[in-house]
Amino acid sequence: MNASFVRTRTALRQSQNRLVSAIRKQTLAAGQLHTKRYNSMYNQSVDVFPSIVIGPDNTIVPQGPFAEAQAQFLDPDPEAVKNLAESLLKANMGIVAHYYMDVELQGVLTAVQRSSPELANRIGIADSLKMGDIAVSMCKDENVQAVACLGVDFMSESVAAIMDRNGYGHIPVYRATSNSIGCSLAESAEGDTYRAWLNKEKQNEKALHVVYINTSLETKAVSASVVPTITCTSSNVLQTILQASAQVGPDLKILFGPDTYMGLNLQSFFERIVDSWDDERIASDLHASHNRKTLTQLLKKMNVFPQGNCVVHHMFGNNVVETVKRNYDDAFVTAHLEVPGEMFAIGMEKSLSDQGVVGSTSDILKFISKKVHEAATSNGNPKKRLRFILGTEAGMVTSIVKSVQDILQKTGSNVEAEIVFPVASDAVMGVDDEQLSIVPGAGGGEGCSTAGGCATCPYMKMNDLDAVQDIIDMVDSGNSEVILKSHLPPDRLRG
């Protein structure tokens, strides 16, 4: 890495430090409007969420300190982009990254991807399942000698397994760090509690375990040894459960886990359908083999693991929903299936009138892109601003900005898209400090903090630009095999 690039990286870090200082000053000013001490109690008075406005001619206008922190990396340092692009080609590698990556890292990856045709297919940013498919394409079409997987550990396991199944098991998959990159949701299924739940619920039943893909290979294998198990994603979970029930019959007991919110949200969805749709609509719009009677039976036979959730999506609870209803009634609402029931309910209500969507990260990106495209191509193309509540991890904003900018550039539209980052009640936490009564941050590391921001995953942020550059340099050197072994996905199935 040349000295000029190092100086540039240092300058970027200094810029971040100045931003952190600015956040602290603004937070102090806000704190003076409240009581002097909170003794570690959470502030409950968030009324205006931070946001980023995407406009014509690639304009980006951040609203609030957190949005400013996101926006500064949407137009990355050209030398950082050049350095990563050159070293990636030199090492003959590919990179797959999840939508929830650090915004600085995503900004550089997106710029590298766009920098030349030979790099367009060597970088893929997607959801957890699609990452594996993209990695296979890199092996097949680009003949890469290694793949860097930027996500949490179960994602690198999944990518390696998909590559192996497609005949590319000899190509190594490297994580950005040698340390474990956990996941609160995946870990909720790795203890004795989950296995005991499966054993209890399967007793004297024709049972099928539908396990969410966001779990380790070990969880999937152990579960399959206890009860028949199939894997689903947030994109196909609905049809997976409906098809299993239709194919096996009304006596099938569905055991869904480990995501408690997702399972309860699916049950709420089925209840809503039974109450509001007739048999004809269920057969035509939901599943050809189902009706109100079969869905009622499915509900009776569906059991959800009660103790699993994602620390990020957990924050989208009642306080966020109340603020959305009070101050953002005109906004489109997007909600990941992993959010709590309150957020799911408002997202589903909006979705019935095509004013929102509930689904996977890909579903959210598609919905926002669709709405912007519809507005951009409408008759007369008037200037208007569309507002979207982003009910998932804030790292999604990089891909959203890229998609919206592409649409506006192609259509020449005056439409603006405002991406709103909801802040939970625990996004600003009180401290026992005479001079700083509240600071952005949650006690458990999620929510808002000077290190992460609003609705950001602390595990995903263990992947950073420096670590990725180090991996590429080690692969290129050809003499770091011992170190690189520690960056391979965990292999607990083999001990």
Coordinates of C-alpha atoms in Angstrom, one line a residue, residues 50-54 59-72 74 418-419 421:
P50 CA -32.4 11.3 10.4
S51 CA -32.6 10.9 6.7
I52 CA -30.8 11.2 3.3
V53 CA -32.5 13.0 0.4
I54 CA -31.4 11.6 -3.0
T59 CA -27.2 15.2 -5.2
I60 CA -27.2 13.8 -1.7
V61 CA -28.5 16.0 1.2
P62 CA -28.2 14.4 4.7
Q63 CA -30.5 15.5 7.5
G64 CA -29.0 15.1 10.9
P65 CA -25.5 13.9 12.2
F66 CA -26.1 10.2 11.6
A67 CA -27.2 10.8 8.0
E68 CA -24.1 13.0 7.6
A69 CA -21.9 10.1 8.8
Q70 CA -23.5 7.9 6.2
A71 CA -23.4 10.4 3.3
Q72 CA -19.7 11.2 3.6
L74 CA -21.4 7.6 -0.5
E418 CA -35.9 10.6 1.1
I419 CA -34.6 7.6 3.0
F421 CA -33.6 6.0 9.3

